[in-house]
Short mmCIF file of C-alpha atoms in Angstrom, two decimals:
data_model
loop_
_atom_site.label_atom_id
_atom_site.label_comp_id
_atom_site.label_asym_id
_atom_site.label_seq_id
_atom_site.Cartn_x
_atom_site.Cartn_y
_atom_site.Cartn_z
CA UNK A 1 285.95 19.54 256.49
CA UNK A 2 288.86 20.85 257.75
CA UNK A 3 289.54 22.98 261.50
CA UNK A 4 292.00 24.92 260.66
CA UNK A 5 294.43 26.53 263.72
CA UNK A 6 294.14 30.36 262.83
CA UNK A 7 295.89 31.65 266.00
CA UNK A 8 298.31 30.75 269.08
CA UNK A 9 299.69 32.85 272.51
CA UNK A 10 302.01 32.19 274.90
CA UNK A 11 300.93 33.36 278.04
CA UNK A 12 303.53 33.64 280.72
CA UNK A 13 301.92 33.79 284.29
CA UNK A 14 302.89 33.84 287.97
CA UNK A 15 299.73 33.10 290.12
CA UNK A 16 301.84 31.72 293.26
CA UNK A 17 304.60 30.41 291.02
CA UNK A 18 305.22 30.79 287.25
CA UNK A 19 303.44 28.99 284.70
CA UNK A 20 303.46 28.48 280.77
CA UNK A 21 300.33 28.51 279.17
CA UNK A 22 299.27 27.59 275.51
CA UNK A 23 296.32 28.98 273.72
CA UNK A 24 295.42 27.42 270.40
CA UNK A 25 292.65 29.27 268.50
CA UNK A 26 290.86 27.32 265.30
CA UNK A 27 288.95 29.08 262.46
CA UNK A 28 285.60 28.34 263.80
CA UNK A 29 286.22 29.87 266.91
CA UNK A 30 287.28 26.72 269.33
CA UNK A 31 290.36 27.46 271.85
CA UNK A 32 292.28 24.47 273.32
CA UNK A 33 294.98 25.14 276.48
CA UNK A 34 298.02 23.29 277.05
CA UNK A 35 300.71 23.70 279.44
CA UNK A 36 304.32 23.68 279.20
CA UNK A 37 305.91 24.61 282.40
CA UNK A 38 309.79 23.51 282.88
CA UNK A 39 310.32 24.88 286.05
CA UNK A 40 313.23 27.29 286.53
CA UNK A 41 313.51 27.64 282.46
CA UNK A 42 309.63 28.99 281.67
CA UNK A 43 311.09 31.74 279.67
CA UNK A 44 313.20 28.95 277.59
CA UNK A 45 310.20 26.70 276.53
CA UNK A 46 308.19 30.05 275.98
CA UNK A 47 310.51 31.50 273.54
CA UNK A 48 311.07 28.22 271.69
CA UNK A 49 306.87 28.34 271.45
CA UNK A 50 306.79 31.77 270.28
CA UNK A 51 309.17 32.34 268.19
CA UNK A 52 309.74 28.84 266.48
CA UNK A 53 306.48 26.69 266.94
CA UNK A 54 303.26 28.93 267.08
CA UNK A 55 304.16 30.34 263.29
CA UNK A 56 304.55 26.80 261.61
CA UNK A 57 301.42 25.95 263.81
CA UNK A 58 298.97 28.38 262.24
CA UNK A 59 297.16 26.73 258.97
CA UNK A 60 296.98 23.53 259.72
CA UNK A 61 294.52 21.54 260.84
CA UNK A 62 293.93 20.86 264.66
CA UNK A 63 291.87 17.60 264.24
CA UNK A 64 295.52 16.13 262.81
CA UNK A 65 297.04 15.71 266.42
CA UNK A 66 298.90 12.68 265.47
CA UNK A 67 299.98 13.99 262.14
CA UNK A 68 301.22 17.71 264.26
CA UNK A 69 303.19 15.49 266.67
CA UNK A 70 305.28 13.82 264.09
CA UNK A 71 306.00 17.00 262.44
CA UNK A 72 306.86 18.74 265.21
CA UNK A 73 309.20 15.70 266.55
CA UNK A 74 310.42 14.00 263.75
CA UNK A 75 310.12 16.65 261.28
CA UNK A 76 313.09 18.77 263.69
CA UNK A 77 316.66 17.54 263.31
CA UNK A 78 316.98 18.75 267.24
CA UNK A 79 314.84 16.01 268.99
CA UNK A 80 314.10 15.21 272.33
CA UNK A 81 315.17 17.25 275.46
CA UNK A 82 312.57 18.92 277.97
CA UNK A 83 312.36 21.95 276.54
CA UNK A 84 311.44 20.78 273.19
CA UNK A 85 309.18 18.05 274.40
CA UNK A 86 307.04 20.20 277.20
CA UNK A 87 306.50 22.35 273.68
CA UNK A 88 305.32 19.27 271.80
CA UNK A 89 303.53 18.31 275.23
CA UNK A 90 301.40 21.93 275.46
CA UNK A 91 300.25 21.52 271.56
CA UNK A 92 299.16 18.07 272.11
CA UNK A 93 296.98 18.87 275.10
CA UNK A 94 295.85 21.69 273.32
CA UNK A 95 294.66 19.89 270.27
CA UNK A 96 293.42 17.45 272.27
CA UNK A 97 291.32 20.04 274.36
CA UNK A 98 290.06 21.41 271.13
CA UNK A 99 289.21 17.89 269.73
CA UNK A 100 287.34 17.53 272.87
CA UNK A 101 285.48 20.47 272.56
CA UNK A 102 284.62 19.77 268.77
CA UNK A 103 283.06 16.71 269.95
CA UNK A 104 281.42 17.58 273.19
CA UNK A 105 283.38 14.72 274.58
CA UNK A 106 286.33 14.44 277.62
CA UNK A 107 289.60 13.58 276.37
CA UNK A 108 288.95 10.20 278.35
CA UNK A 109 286.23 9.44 275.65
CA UNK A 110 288.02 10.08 273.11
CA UNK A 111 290.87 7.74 274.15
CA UNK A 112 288.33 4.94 274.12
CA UNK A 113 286.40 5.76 277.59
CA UNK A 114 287.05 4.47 280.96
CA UNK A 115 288.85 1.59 281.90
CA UNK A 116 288.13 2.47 286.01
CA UNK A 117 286.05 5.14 287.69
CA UNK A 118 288.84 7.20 289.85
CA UNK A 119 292.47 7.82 289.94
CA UNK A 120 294.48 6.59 293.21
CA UNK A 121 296.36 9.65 294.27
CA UNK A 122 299.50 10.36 296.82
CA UNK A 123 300.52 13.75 298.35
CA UNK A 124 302.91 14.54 300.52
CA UNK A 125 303.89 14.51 304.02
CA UNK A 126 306.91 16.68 305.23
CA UNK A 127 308.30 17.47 308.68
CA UNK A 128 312.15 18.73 309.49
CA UNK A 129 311.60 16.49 312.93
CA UNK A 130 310.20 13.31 312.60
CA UNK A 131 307.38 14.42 315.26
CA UNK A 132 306.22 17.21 312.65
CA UNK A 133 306.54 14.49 309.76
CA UNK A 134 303.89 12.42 312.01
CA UNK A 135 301.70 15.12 312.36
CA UNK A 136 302.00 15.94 308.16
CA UNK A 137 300.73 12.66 307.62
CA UNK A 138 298.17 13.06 309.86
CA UNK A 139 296.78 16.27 308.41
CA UNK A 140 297.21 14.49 304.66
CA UNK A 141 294.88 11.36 305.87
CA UNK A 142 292.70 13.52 307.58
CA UNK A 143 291.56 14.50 304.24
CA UNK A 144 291.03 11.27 302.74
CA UNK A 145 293.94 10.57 301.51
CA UNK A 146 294.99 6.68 301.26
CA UNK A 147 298.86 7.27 300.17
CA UNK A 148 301.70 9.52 301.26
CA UNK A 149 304.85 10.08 300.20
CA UNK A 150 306.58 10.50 303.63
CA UNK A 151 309.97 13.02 303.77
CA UNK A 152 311.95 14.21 307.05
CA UNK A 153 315.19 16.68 307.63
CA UNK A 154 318.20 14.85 308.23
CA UNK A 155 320.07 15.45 311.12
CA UNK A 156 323.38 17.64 310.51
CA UNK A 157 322.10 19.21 307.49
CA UNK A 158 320.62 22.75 307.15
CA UNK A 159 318.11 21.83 303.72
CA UNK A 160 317.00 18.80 302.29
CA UNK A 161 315.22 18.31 299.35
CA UNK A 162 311.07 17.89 299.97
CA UNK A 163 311.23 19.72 303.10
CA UNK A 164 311.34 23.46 304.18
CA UNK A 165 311.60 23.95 308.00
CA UNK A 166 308.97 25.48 309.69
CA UNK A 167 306.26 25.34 306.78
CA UNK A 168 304.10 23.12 306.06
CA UNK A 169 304.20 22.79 302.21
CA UNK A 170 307.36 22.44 300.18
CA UNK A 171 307.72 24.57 297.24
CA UNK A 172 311.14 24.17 295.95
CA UNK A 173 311.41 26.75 293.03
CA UNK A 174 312.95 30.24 294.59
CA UNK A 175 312.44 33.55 293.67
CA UNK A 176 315.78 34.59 293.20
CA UNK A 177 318.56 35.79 291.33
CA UNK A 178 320.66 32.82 291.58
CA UNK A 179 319.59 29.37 292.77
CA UNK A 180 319.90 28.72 296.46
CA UNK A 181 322.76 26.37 297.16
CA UNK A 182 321.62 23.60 299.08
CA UNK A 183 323.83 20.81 301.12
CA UNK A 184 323.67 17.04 300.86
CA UNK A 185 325.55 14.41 303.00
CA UNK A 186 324.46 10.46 301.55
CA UNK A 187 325.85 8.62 305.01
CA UNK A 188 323.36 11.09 307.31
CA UNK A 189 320.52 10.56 304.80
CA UNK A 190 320.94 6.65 305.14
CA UNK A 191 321.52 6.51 308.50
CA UNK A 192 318.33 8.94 309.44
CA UNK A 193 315.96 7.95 306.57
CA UNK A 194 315.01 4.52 307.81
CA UNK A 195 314.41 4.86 311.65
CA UNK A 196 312.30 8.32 310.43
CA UNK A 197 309.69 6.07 307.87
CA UNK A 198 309.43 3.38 310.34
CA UNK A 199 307.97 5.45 312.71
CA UNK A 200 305.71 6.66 310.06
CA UNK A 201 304.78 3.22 309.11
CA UNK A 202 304.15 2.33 312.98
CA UNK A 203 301.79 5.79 313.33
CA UNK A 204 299.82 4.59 310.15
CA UNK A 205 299.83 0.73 310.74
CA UNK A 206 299.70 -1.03 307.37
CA UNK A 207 296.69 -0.31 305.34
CA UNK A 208 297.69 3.34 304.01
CA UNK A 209 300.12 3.41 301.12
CA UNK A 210 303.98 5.01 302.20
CA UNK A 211 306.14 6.16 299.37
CA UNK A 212 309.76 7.89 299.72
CA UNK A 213 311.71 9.69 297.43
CA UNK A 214 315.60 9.64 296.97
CA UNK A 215 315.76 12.50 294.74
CA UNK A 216 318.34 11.12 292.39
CA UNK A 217 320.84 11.63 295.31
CA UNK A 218 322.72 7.86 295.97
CA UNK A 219 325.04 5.61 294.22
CA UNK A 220 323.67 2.82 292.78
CA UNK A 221 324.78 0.48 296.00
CA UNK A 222 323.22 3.00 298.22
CA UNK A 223 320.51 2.77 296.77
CA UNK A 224 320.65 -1.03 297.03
CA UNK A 225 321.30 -0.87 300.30
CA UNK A 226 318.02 1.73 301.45
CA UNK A 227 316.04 -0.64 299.16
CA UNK A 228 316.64 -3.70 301.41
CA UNK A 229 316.54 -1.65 304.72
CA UNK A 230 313.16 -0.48 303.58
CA UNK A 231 311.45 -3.73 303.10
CA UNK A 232 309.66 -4.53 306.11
CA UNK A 233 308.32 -1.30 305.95
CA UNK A 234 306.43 -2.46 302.43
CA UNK A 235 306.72 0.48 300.58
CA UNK A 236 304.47 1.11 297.86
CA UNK A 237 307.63 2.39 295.93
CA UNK A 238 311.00 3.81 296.62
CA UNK A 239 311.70 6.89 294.33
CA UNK A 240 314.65 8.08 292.00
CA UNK A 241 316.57 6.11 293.90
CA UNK A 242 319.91 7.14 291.53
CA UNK A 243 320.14 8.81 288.33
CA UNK A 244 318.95 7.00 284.78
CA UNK A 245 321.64 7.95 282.66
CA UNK A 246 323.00 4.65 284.00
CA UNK A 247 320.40 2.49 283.73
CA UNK A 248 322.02 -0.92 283.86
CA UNK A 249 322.65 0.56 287.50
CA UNK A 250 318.95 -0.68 288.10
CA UNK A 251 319.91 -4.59 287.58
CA UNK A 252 322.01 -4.07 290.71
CA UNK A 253 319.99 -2.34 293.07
CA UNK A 254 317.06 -5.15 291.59
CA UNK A 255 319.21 -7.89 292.75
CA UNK A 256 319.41 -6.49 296.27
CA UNK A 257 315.66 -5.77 296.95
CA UNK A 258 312.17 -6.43 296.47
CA UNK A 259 310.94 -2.91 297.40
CA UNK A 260 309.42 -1.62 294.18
CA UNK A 261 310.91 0.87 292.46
CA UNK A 262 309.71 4.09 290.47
CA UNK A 263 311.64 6.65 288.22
CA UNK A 264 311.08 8.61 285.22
CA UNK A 265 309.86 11.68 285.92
CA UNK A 266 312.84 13.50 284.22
CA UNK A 267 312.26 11.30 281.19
CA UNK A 268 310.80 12.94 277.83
CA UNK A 269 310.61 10.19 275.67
CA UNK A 270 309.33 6.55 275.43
CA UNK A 271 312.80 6.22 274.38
CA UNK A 272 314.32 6.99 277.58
CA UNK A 273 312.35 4.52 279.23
CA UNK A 274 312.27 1.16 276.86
CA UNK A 275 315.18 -0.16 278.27
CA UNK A 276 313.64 0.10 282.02
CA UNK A 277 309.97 -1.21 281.29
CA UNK A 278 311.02 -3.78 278.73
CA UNK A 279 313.83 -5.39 281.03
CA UNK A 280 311.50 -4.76 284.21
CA UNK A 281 314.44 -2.53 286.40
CA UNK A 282 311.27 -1.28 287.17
CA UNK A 283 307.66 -0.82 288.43
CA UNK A 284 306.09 2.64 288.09
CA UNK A 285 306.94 5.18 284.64
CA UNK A 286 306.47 8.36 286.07
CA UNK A 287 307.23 10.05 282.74
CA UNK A 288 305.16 13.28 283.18
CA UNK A 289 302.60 14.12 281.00
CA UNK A 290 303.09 17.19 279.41
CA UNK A 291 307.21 17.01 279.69
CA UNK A 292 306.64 13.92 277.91
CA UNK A 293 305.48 15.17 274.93
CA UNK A 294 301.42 15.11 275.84
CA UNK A 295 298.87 12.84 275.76
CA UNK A 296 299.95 10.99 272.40
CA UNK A 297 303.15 9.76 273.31
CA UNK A 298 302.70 9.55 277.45
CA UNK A 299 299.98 6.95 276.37
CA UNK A 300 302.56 5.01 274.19
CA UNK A 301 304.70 4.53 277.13
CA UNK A 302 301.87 3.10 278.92
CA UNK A 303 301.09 0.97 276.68
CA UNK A 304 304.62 -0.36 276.16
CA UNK A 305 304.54 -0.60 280.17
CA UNK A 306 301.52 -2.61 280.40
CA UNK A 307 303.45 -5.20 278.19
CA UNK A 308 305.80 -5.81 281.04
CA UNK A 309 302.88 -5.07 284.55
CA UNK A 310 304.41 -1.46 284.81
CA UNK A 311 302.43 0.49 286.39
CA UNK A 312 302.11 4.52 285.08
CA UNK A 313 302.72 6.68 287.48
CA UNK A 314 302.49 10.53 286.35
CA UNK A 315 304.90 13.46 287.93
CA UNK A 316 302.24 16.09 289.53
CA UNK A 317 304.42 18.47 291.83
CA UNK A 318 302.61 21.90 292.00
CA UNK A 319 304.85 23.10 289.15
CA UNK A 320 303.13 21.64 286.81
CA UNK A 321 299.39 23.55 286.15
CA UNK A 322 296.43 22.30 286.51
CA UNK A 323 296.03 21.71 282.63
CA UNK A 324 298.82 18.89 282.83
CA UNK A 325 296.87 17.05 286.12
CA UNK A 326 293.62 17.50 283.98
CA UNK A 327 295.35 16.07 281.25
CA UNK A 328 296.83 12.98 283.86
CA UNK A 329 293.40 11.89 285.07
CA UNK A 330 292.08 12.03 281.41
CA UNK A 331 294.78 9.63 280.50
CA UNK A 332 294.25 7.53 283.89
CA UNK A 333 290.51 7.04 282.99
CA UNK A 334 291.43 5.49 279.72
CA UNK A 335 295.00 3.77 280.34
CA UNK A 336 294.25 -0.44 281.43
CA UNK A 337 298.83 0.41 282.83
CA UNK A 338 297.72 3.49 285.55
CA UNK A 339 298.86 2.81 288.60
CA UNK A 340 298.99 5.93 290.81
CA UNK A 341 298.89 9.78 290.57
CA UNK A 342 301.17 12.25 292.38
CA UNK A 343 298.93 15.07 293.59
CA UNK A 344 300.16 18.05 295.51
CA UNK A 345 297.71 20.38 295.13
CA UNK A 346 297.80 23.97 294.40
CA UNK A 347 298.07 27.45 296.37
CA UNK A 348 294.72 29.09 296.81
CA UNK A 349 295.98 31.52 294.12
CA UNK A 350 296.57 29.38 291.35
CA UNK A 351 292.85 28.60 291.32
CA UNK A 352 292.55 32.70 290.32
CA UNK A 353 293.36 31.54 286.63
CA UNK A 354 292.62 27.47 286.57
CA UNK A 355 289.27 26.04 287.04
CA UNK A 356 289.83 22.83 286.95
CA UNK A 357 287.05 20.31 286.59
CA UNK A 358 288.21 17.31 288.13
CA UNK A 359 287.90 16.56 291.75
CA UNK A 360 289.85 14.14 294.54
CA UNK A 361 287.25 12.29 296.87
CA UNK A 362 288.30 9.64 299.50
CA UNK A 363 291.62 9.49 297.98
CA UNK A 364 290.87 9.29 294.48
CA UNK A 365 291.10 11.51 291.33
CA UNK A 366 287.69 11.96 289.19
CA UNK A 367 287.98 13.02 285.63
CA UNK A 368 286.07 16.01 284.76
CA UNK A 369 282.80 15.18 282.07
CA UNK A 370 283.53 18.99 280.93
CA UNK A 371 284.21 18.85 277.28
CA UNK A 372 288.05 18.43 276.38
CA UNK A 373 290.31 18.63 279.42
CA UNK A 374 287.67 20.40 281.90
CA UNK A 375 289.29 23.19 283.08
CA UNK A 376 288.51 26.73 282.66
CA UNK A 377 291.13 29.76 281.87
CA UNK A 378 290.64 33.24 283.48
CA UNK A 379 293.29 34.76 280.64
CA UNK A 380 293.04 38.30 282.00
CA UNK A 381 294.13 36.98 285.36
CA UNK A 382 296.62 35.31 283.84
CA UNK A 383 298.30 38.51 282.54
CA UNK A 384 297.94 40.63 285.41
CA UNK A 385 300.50 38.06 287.17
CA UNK A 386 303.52 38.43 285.12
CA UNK A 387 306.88 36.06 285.25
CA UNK A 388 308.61 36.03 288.48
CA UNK A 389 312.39 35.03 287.83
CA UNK A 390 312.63 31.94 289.94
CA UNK A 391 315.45 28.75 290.01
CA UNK A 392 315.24 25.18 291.30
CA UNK A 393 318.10 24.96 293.70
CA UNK A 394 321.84 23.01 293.27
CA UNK A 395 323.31 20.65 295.44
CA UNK A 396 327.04 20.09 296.90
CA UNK A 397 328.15 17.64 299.35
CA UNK A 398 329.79 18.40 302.63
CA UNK A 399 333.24 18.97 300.85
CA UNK A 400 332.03 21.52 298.07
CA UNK A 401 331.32 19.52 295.48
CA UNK A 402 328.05 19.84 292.94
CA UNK A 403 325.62 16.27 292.99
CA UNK A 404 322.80 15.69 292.23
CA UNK A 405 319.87 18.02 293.13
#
């Protein structure tokens, strides 16, 4: 017996920030959500839903999630890419949220059921001075938290990436016309970075998990270099250090440093990251789940990783919905290669259209028992907050130049 798809909308929606939403409808009635926000391009991935995926979609049936993956990646000439992946990555959740549902099952039991009980997660700590950075952290463990990704202002520059002076959380998507312009000086970052997350370390002593991210901002002998300042600090990784497109870049900065290393959440494919798992440049995949295609292919990386004792590590900035974390912690339940779970959090808005189901206790993520993914859509919520034209921003150096953002 057959569950056929007889309907799917795009919702567009700005509760807070903007958002891409998925709604799969079957004949008998059962609606699955996905999510496929690329932030700064929502109205790209939307269109390419609407107008090229949702009428193939309709007919066929929704309990063939492996069978709709293949023929929505290998059966286009025009593979890969984040906007055609976060696509594949919103009908996958949403099949699998319908599958759920069919079943009165989570997506965790359906993946073969739990391999732990709770998800370690990280948040983030940010201060412009490293006093306000101290008192960040401070605020994040007084709410259980047991790891922290620590970032600071540099001194001499006016904006630096994971940090917004004078408030408290970071959003980095603008509502704008244009993107903001932002500046970046390497030799500042390296010579401020270290002395800031040693203090940090000294405030928290050694039992609570520090992370740091780079941003994709050094060469691959900077990088080398902050990797083997960092050490004594025992990181529990150092972040998009430099970018992938070079990834025999990752041999060298290996050979300088023991501090582990984690990349990957611009990655879309398990294609992208073969070369890093299987010739172990590094320890944590942070291939995101929805911009990697969903739930059937994220869990192919992971299993590739575990091969080689990588560690998954999902993206989870707030620009992602609630849907993709949902979908995260499903996978984390079930995956034997999870390692760790990025979790920002969301404006109090954003909870006006996502319920989500699972919770973070002491540190940890819990998978919702809700049928499917576990979280609830208020749709008519969603459309009363309509797109709000917003742009990650660019980067130049001191002397004009565009690098990496």
């Amino acid at each position: 017996m057959t569950n056929l798809i007889s309907k799917v909308d795009v919702i567009v929606t700005s509760p807070a920030r903007n958002y891409v939403l998925l709604k799969i409808t079957t004949e008998d009635g059962v609606v699955g959500w996905g999510d496929a926000t690329v932030n700064g391009r929502e109205l790209a991935v939307a269109s390419y839903l609407r107008d090229h995926l949702a009428p193939i979609l309709v007919g066929r049936d929704a309990d063939r999630i492996e069978d709709t993956w293949q023929y929505l990646y290998r059966g286009v000439y025009w593979r890969r890419g984040p906007i055609n992946m976060a696509a594949i990555g919103a009908i996958d959740l949403a099949l699998w949220d319908i599958k759920g549902k069919s079943l009165n099952q989570p997506v965790y039991q359906l993946l073969g059921g739990k391999v732990r009980d709770r998800v370690l997660a990280y948040t983030h700590a940010t201060g412009w001075e490293t006093s306000e950075l101290l008192e960040s952290v401070d605020e994040v463990l007084g709410r259980g938290l047991r790891a922290v990704r620590a970032q600071s202002g540099v001194p001499g520059l006016s904006t630096v990436y994971g940090v917004t002076r004078g408030i408290k959380r970071y959003e980095p998507a603008k509502r704008d016309l244009r993107p903001l312009e932002e500046e970046w000086d390497s030799s500042a970052y390296l010579r401020h970075a270290p002395k800031a997350l040693a203090e940090v370390r000294a405030h928290i002593g050694d039992e609570v998990e520090l992370l740091h991210d780079a941003h994709h901002r050094l060469t691959p002998i900077q990088a080398a270099r902050l990797g083997k300042e960092l050490e004594p600090l025992h990181l529990f990784w150092l972040e998009d250090l430099t970018p992938t497109e070079n990834q025999e870049a990752f041999d060298l900065i290996r050979e300088h440093t023991t501090t582990p290393l984690a990349v990957g959440e611009v990655h879309n494919t398990i294609w992208d990251c073969k070369d890093l798992i299987i010739n172990q440049r590094i320890d944590y995949v942070r291939t995101c789940v929805m911009h990697a295609g969903g739930i059937s292919h994220v869990r192919k990386i992971f299993d590739l990783a575990d091969l080689y004792q990588v560690k998954g590590a999902p993206h989870g900035p707030s620009d992602v919905s609630p849907l993709t974390m949902a979908a995260s912690v499903q996978l984390g339940m079930a995956s034997p290669a999870f390692g760790m779970q990025e979790y920002m959090g969301y404006p109090e808005q954003v909870g006006t259209v996502f319920s989500p189901g699972y919770r973070l206790v002491d540190g940890y993520l819990t998978a919702s028992d809700a049928p499917g993914l576990g979280v609830e859509i208020d749709e008519d919520a969603a459309r009363e907050q309509p797109y709000d034209q917003a742009y990650l921003p660019v980067a130049r150096t001191l002397d004009g130049a565009i690098t990496n953002w």
